[in-house]
Short mmCIF file of C-alpha atoms in Angstrom, two decimals:
data_model
loop_
_atom_site.label_atom_id
_atom_site.label_comp_id
_atom_site.label_asym_id
_atom_site.label_seq_id
_atom_site.Cartn_x
_atom_site.Cartn_y
_atom_site.Cartn_z
CA UNK A 1 -7.58 34.41 21.76
CA UNK A 2 -8.19 37.02 20.10
CA UNK A 3 -5.97 36.04 16.76
CA UNK A 4 -7.27 32.40 17.21
CA UNK A 5 -11.48 34.31 17.35
CA UNK A 6 -10.03 35.77 13.85
CA UNK A 7 -9.07 32.83 12.06
CA UNK A 8 -12.34 30.72 13.29
CA UNK A 9 -14.27 33.80 11.46
CA UNK A 10 -12.03 33.88 8.44
CA UNK A 11 -12.38 30.04 8.14
CA UNK A 12 -16.84 30.19 8.53
CA UNK A 13 -16.55 33.36 5.91
CA UNK A 14 -16.12 30.68 3.46
CA UNK A 15 -19.68 29.03 2.91
CA UNK A 16 -18.05 25.32 2.47
CA UNK A 17 -17.41 25.41 5.65
CA UNK A 18 -20.86 26.11 7.27
CA UNK A 19 -21.60 22.50 6.35
CA UNK A 20 -19.88 19.40 8.07
CA UNK A 21 -20.79 17.31 5.47
CA UNK A 22 -19.34 19.66 2.43
CA UNK A 23 -15.78 18.63 2.87
CA UNK A 24 -16.67 14.62 2.86
CA UNK A 25 -19.14 15.69 -0.46
CA UNK A 26 -16.34 17.16 -1.98
CA UNK A 27 -13.76 14.21 -1.46
CA UNK A 28 -16.13 11.97 -3.13
CA UNK A 29 -16.36 14.10 -6.13
CA UNK A 30 -11.89 14.34 -5.97
CA UNK A 31 -12.40 10.50 -5.78
CA UNK A 32 -14.60 10.04 -8.83
CA UNK A 33 -12.74 12.37 -10.82
CA UNK A 34 -9.42 10.73 -10.09
CA UNK A 35 -11.38 7.21 -10.85
CA UNK A 36 -11.89 8.57 -14.56
CA UNK A 37 -9.15 10.63 -15.14
CA UNK A 38 -5.74 8.42 -13.67
CA UNK A 39 -7.93 5.36 -14.65
CA UNK A 40 -8.09 6.91 -18.53
CA UNK A 41 -4.43 7.42 -18.16
CA UNK A 42 -3.38 3.92 -16.79
CA UNK A 43 -5.87 2.38 -19.40
CA UNK A 44 -3.19 3.55 -21.93
CA UNK A 45 0.35 2.78 -19.77
CA UNK A 46 -0.94 -0.33 -19.08
CA UNK A 47 -1.21 -0.73 -22.97
CA UNK A 48 2.17 0.66 -23.26
CA UNK A 49 3.54 -2.11 -20.83
CA UNK A 50 2.03 -4.48 -23.14
CA UNK A 51 -0.93 -5.43 -20.34
CA UNK A 52 -4.60 -4.56 -20.24
CA UNK A 53 -6.38 -3.46 -23.85
CA UNK A 54 -3.91 -5.46 -26.69
CA UNK A 55 -6.21 -5.52 -29.49
CA UNK A 56 -6.24 -1.88 -29.07
CA UNK A 57 -3.10 0.21 -30.15
CA UNK A 58 -2.58 3.16 -27.50
CA UNK A 59 -3.12 5.67 -29.71
CA UNK A 60 -6.81 4.15 -30.15
CA UNK A 61 -7.04 3.87 -26.50
CA UNK A 62 -5.71 7.43 -25.55
CA UNK A 63 -8.12 8.93 -28.26
CA UNK A 64 -11.18 7.34 -27.53
CA UNK A 65 -10.40 8.51 -22.87
CA UNK A 66 -9.59 12.11 -23.93
CA UNK A 67 -12.68 13.41 -22.86
CA UNK A 68 -12.78 10.79 -20.31
CA UNK A 69 -9.63 11.82 -19.19
CA UNK A 70 -9.80 15.85 -19.89
CA UNK A 71 -13.35 15.55 -17.85
CA UNK A 72 -12.09 13.65 -14.77
CA UNK A 73 -9.16 15.88 -14.50
CA UNK A 74 -11.48 19.16 -14.28
CA UNK A 75 -13.72 17.72 -12.06
CA UNK A 76 -11.07 16.14 -10.33
CA UNK A 77 -8.63 19.89 -9.77
CA UNK A 78 -12.01 21.73 -9.36
CA UNK A 79 -13.35 20.15 -6.19
CA UNK A 80 -9.62 20.09 -5.59
CA UNK A 81 -9.24 23.36 -5.26
CA UNK A 82 -12.93 23.84 -3.13
CA UNK A 83 -11.58 21.46 -0.76
CA UNK A 84 -8.01 23.33 -0.46
CA UNK A 85 -10.47 26.60 0.09
CA UNK A 86 -11.57 24.85 3.43
CA UNK A 87 -8.21 25.25 5.23
CA UNK A 88 -5.85 26.85 3.08
CA UNK A 89 -2.95 27.82 5.98
CA UNK A 90 -3.37 24.17 6.74
CA UNK A 91 -2.64 22.93 3.15
CA UNK A 92 -0.17 25.80 2.08
CA UNK A 93 1.99 24.81 5.52
CA UNK A 94 1.89 20.85 4.86
CA UNK A 95 5.05 19.17 3.39
CA UNK A 96 2.76 16.65 1.82
CA UNK A 97 0.74 19.03 -0.41
CA UNK A 98 3.37 20.72 -1.70
CA UNK A 99 5.00 17.63 -2.84
CA UNK A 100 1.68 16.40 -4.14
CA UNK A 101 1.16 19.71 -6.01
CA UNK A 102 4.86 19.36 -7.65
CA UNK A 103 3.93 15.58 -8.80
CA UNK A 104 0.50 16.87 -10.22
CA UNK A 105 2.05 19.45 -12.02
CA UNK A 106 4.48 16.61 -13.53
CA UNK A 107 2.02 14.41 -14.08
CA UNK A 108 -0.57 16.94 -15.69
CA UNK A 109 2.20 18.09 -18.15
CA UNK A 110 3.80 14.65 -18.44
CA UNK A 111 0.74 13.31 -19.96
CA UNK A 112 -0.18 15.88 -22.22
CA UNK A 113 3.51 16.10 -23.51
CA UNK A 114 5.58 13.43 -23.38
CA UNK A 115 2.96 10.86 -22.85
CA UNK A 116 0.62 11.58 -25.33
CA UNK A 117 3.21 11.57 -28.12
CA UNK A 118 4.68 8.68 -27.55
CA UNK A 119 0.88 7.09 -26.99
CA UNK A 120 0.11 8.89 -30.45
CA UNK A 121 3.42 6.94 -32.21
CA UNK A 122 2.17 3.53 -31.84
CA UNK A 123 5.52 1.86 -32.14
CA UNK A 124 6.72 3.74 -29.43
CA UNK A 125 10.86 2.81 -28.41
CA UNK A 126 10.43 3.86 -24.99
CA UNK A 127 6.53 2.80 -23.94
CA UNK A 128 7.24 0.91 -21.35
CA UNK A 129 9.32 3.48 -19.25
CA UNK A 130 6.95 6.43 -20.05
CA UNK A 131 4.29 4.71 -18.73
CA UNK A 132 6.29 3.56 -15.79
CA UNK A 133 7.32 6.93 -14.92
CA UNK A 134 3.79 8.40 -15.35
CA UNK A 135 2.35 5.52 -13.49
CA UNK A 136 4.70 6.16 -10.82
CA UNK A 137 4.34 9.86 -10.68
CA UNK A 138 0.23 9.50 -10.11
CA UNK A 139 0.90 7.29 -7.37
CA UNK A 140 3.02 9.84 -5.75
CA UNK A 141 0.80 12.34 -6.37
CA UNK A 142 -2.09 10.11 -4.51
CA UNK A 143 0.21 9.15 -2.10
CA UNK A 144 1.12 13.07 -1.28
CA UNK A 145 -2.93 13.40 -0.73
CA UNK A 146 -3.37 10.78 1.46
CA UNK A 147 -0.15 11.70 3.55
CA UNK A 148 -1.38 15.19 3.97
CA UNK A 149 -3.97 13.66 6.62
CA UNK A 150 -1.67 11.81 8.41
CA UNK A 151 1.42 15.13 8.24
CA UNK A 152 0.99 17.29 11.54
CA UNK A 153 -2.64 16.91 11.71
CA UNK A 154 -2.95 19.49 14.03
CA UNK A 155 -0.41 22.50 11.75
CA UNK A 156 -1.69 25.88 13.04
CA UNK A 157 -0.40 28.93 11.37
CA UNK A 158 0.41 30.56 14.53
CA UNK A 159 2.31 27.98 15.56
CA UNK A 160 4.91 28.92 13.42
CA UNK B 1 -20.53 -13.12 17.88
CA UNK B 2 -19.15 -11.05 14.78
CA UNK B 3 -18.18 -8.20 17.72
CA UNK B 4 -16.08 -10.80 19.65
CA UNK B 5 -14.92 -12.00 16.39
CA UNK B 6 -13.74 -8.09 15.46
CA UNK B 7 -12.07 -7.85 18.97
CA UNK B 8 -10.23 -10.96 18.23
CA UNK B 9 -9.12 -9.56 15.10
CA UNK B 10 -7.72 -6.48 16.01
CA UNK B 11 -6.26 -7.75 19.39
CA UNK B 12 -3.30 -9.88 17.41
CA UNK B 13 0.19 -8.79 17.51
CA UNK B 14 0.27 -8.06 13.72
CA UNK B 15 -2.85 -5.69 13.88
CA UNK B 16 -1.99 -4.29 16.81
CA UNK B 17 1.16 -3.26 15.18
CA UNK B 18 0.04 -1.94 12.26
CA UNK B 19 -2.18 0.48 14.04
CA UNK B 20 0.38 2.06 15.80
CA UNK B 21 2.68 2.00 13.30
CA UNK B 22 2.59 5.60 11.91
CA UNK B 23 3.11 5.73 8.56
CA UNK B 24 2.68 2.36 7.63
CA UNK B 25 -1.10 3.05 7.42
CA UNK B 26 -1.36 5.62 5.44
CA UNK B 27 0.63 3.86 3.20
CA UNK B 28 -1.72 1.12 2.82
CA UNK B 29 -4.74 3.44 2.46
CA UNK B 30 -2.37 4.98 -0.21
CA UNK B 31 -2.65 1.99 -2.07
CA UNK B 32 -6.10 1.25 -1.82
CA UNK B 33 -6.80 4.86 -3.31
CA UNK B 34 -4.09 3.46 -5.77
CA UNK B 35 -5.99 0.86 -6.65
CA UNK B 36 -9.08 3.08 -7.75
CA UNK B 37 -7.55 5.04 -9.41
CA UNK B 38 -5.38 2.56 -12.08
CA UNK B 39 -7.78 -0.02 -12.15
CA UNK B 40 -11.31 1.86 -11.43
CA UNK B 41 -11.09 3.25 -14.69
CA UNK B 42 -11.82 0.09 -16.23
CA UNK B 43 -15.03 -0.71 -14.54
CA UNK B 44 -16.06 2.94 -15.39
CA UNK B 45 -14.81 2.32 -19.35
CA UNK B 46 -16.82 -0.81 -19.74
CA UNK B 47 -20.27 1.22 -18.12
CA UNK B 48 -19.67 3.72 -20.46
CA UNK B 49 -18.89 1.64 -23.35
CA UNK B 50 -22.23 -0.45 -22.56
CA UNK B 51 -23.75 3.14 -22.39
CA UNK B 52 -22.03 4.03 -25.95
CA UNK B 53 -20.54 7.01 -24.27
CA UNK B 54 -16.96 6.04 -24.76
CA UNK B 55 -15.03 3.46 -26.81
CA UNK B 56 -18.17 3.28 -29.51
CA UNK B 57 -15.47 3.20 -32.36
CA UNK B 58 -14.36 -0.02 -30.41
CA UNK B 59 -16.25 -3.46 -30.24
CA UNK B 60 -17.82 -3.70 -26.74
CA UNK B 61 -16.06 -7.14 -26.55
CA UNK B 62 -12.66 -5.75 -26.72
CA UNK B 63 -13.55 -3.58 -23.44
CA UNK B 64 -15.73 -6.61 -21.52
CA UNK B 65 -12.86 -9.54 -22.36
CA UNK B 66 -10.14 -7.84 -22.15
CA UNK B 67 -10.54 -6.01 -18.41
CA UNK B 68 -12.11 -8.92 -17.09
CA UNK B 69 -8.88 -9.98 -15.90
CA UNK B 70 -7.07 -6.73 -14.79
CA UNK B 71 -9.85 -5.72 -13.60
CA UNK B 72 -9.88 -8.73 -10.80
CA UNK B 73 -6.57 -7.85 -10.25
CA UNK B 74 -7.10 -4.41 -9.39
CA UNK B 75 -10.13 -5.35 -6.80
CA UNK B 76 -7.28 -7.89 -5.38
CA UNK B 77 -5.17 -5.11 -4.60
CA UNK B 78 -7.89 -2.80 -2.90
CA UNK B 79 -9.90 -6.00 -1.29
CA UNK B 80 -6.22 -6.48 0.48
CA UNK B 81 -5.38 -3.12 1.52
CA UNK B 82 -9.18 -2.59 2.59
CA UNK B 83 -9.13 -5.84 4.66
CA UNK B 84 -5.65 -4.51 6.68
CA UNK B 85 -7.24 -1.26 7.40
CA UNK B 86 -10.48 -3.09 8.59
CA UNK B 87 -8.49 -5.44 10.65
CA UNK B 88 -6.66 -2.74 12.53
CA UNK B 89 -10.01 -1.15 13.27
CA UNK B 90 -12.31 -4.23 13.52
CA UNK B 91 -14.70 -2.76 16.46
CA UNK B 92 -15.17 0.56 15.14
CA UNK B 93 -15.90 -0.14 11.41
CA UNK B 94 -18.43 -3.09 13.01
CA UNK B 95 -20.18 0.26 14.55
CA UNK B 96 -19.83 1.97 11.43
CA UNK B 97 -22.55 2.35 9.67
CA UNK B 98 -21.04 3.59 6.44
CA UNK B 99 -18.81 0.51 6.73
CA UNK B 100 -21.99 -1.57 6.92
CA UNK B 101 -23.63 0.52 3.91
CA UNK B 102 -20.21 -0.76 1.82
CA UNK B 103 -20.39 -3.85 2.58
CA UNK B 104 -24.24 -3.95 1.75
CA UNK B 105 -23.25 -2.68 -1.68
CA UNK B 106 -20.51 -4.93 -1.84
CA UNK B 107 -22.98 -8.02 -1.56
CA UNK B 108 -25.07 -6.14 -4.37
CA UNK B 109 -22.16 -5.95 -6.36
CA UNK B 110 -22.15 -10.16 -6.43
CA UNK B 111 -25.86 -9.64 -6.86
CA UNK B 112 -25.37 -7.71 -9.50
CA UNK B 113 -22.91 -9.94 -10.97
CA UNK B 114 -25.13 -12.91 -11.05
CA UNK B 115 -28.41 -11.30 -11.93
CA UNK B 116 -26.66 -9.61 -15.34
CA UNK B 117 -23.66 -12.95 -15.99
CA UNK B 118 -25.86 -14.85 -18.40
CA UNK B 119 -27.91 -11.97 -19.94
CA UNK B 120 -24.99 -9.03 -20.18
CA UNK B 121 -21.66 -10.12 -19.47
CA UNK B 122 -20.92 -13.51 -21.24
CA UNK B 123 -23.03 -11.44 -24.53
CA UNK B 124 -20.60 -8.88 -25.71
CA UNK B 125 -20.04 -10.62 -29.36
CA UNK B 126 -23.73 -10.74 -29.27
CA UNK B 127 -23.91 -6.99 -28.73
CA UNK B 128 -21.36 -5.93 -31.57
CA UNK B 129 -23.50 -7.86 -34.02
CA UNK B 130 -26.96 -6.44 -32.57
CA UNK B 131 -26.38 -3.48 -30.65
CA UNK B 132 -26.86 -3.19 -26.87
CA UNK B 133 -29.83 -4.15 -25.63
CA UNK B 134 -31.78 -2.11 -22.94
CA UNK B 135 -31.14 -4.27 -20.22
CA UNK B 136 -27.60 -4.22 -20.69
CA UNK B 137 -27.54 -0.23 -20.39
CA UNK B 138 -29.18 -1.00 -17.52
CA UNK B 139 -26.67 -3.33 -16.15
CA UNK B 140 -23.71 -0.52 -16.49
CA UNK B 141 -26.29 2.36 -15.26
CA UNK B 142 -26.51 -0.18 -11.94
CA UNK B 143 -22.85 -1.05 -12.04
CA UNK B 144 -22.19 2.74 -11.71
CA UNK B 145 -23.88 3.56 -9.37
CA UNK B 146 -22.80 0.62 -7.11
CA UNK B 147 -19.17 1.11 -7.52
CA UNK B 148 -19.45 5.15 -7.01
CA UNK B 149 -21.95 4.55 -3.48
CA UNK B 150 -18.88 2.27 -3.27
CA UNK B 151 -16.38 4.75 -3.55
CA UNK B 152 -18.40 7.50 -1.38
CA UNK B 153 -19.54 5.01 1.45
CA UNK B 154 -15.83 4.07 2.05
CA UNK B 155 -15.02 8.00 2.49
CA UNK B 156 -17.78 8.30 4.66
CA UNK B 157 -16.15 5.38 7.10
CA UNK B 158 -13.42 7.56 8.09
CA UNK B 159 -15.79 10.54 9.13
CA UNK B 160 -17.40 8.35 11.96
CA UNK B 161 -15.93 8.30 15.69
CA UNK B 162 -16.60 6.39 18.52
CA UNK B 163 -18.51 7.09 21.01
CA UNK B 164 -18.77 3.13 20.56
CA UNK B 165 -22.63 1.25 20.36
CA UNK B 166 -24.55 4.56 18.71
CA UNK B 167 -24.53 2.95 15.69
CA UNK B 168 -25.45 -0.24 17.62
CA UNK B 169 -28.52 1.85 18.53
CA UNK B 170 -29.12 2.66 15.63
CA UNK B 171 -28.98 -0.25 13.44
CA UNK B 172 -29.41 -2.71 16.24
CA UNK B 173 -32.46 -4.38 14.03
CA UNK B 174 -30.08 -5.85 11.56
CA UNK B 175 -28.53 -7.83 14.13
CA UNK B 176 -25.16 -7.79 12.87
#
């Protein structure tokens, strides 16, 4: 019981947990953030697949969306870190969260290395494969994010 | 009448299975979010182009013409997943204030599309010749507000729990 109270006090110390509204509001920023970042990355991917903005070259789309992608990523990651801070124990012990983080790192690294190089080359040999990998990675990130809430929703560090 | 329809829908074998299915429901929700992530950017970038904040080196017509059809596929995916989730908990959604707000905003999206179709969305070539007029920027700003509002209301749906009926008391004047 004492442990439970200590944990409750620990949670209240985070000012984000003072209001029940802060979590859903942060989630809205998180959604808008990934709509901008993943949405602009997907524009490049669809073009690499020969779908969508075919009058532009992949490099034109990648260049013109560069700052929106980056801005969206920053908004997404910052709001995500704040969401994480609301209950770090739960996230730390949640397999969906672990997988999501692995896929997130892979997706971001892939985006700024192979994906970017492929889009900039404009005559990519493996454009379709790169686009599928990119879309697949982001899809895994999103599934991971949703499943956090459906996997062991009552998981508590003191049960371990 | 709507309530009895909602009760009938969620009592069907299909939605009863879906509701108790464990991981199928979150998979549908995930696909709903994938639709937002993959296709939401198309709406955002079209609006930002009209506002002069993205793709400024590319013609307005390139974004509006080329993204019109893909955006519809995206909406179809999001709406399909959305309707499946609605069917699972139709009664709960009926009483849910955020769901009502979301439906109201979706209706406003249709009104927006009809209101600006002739004056904005069929005139991209003209904008590329003479510049983007104020009414097109207004349409883009309203579109951004509506769609971001829809996403936020959608997120809010998950935060209202029964007791059933309380929202009917609060919003009873709507006579839905």
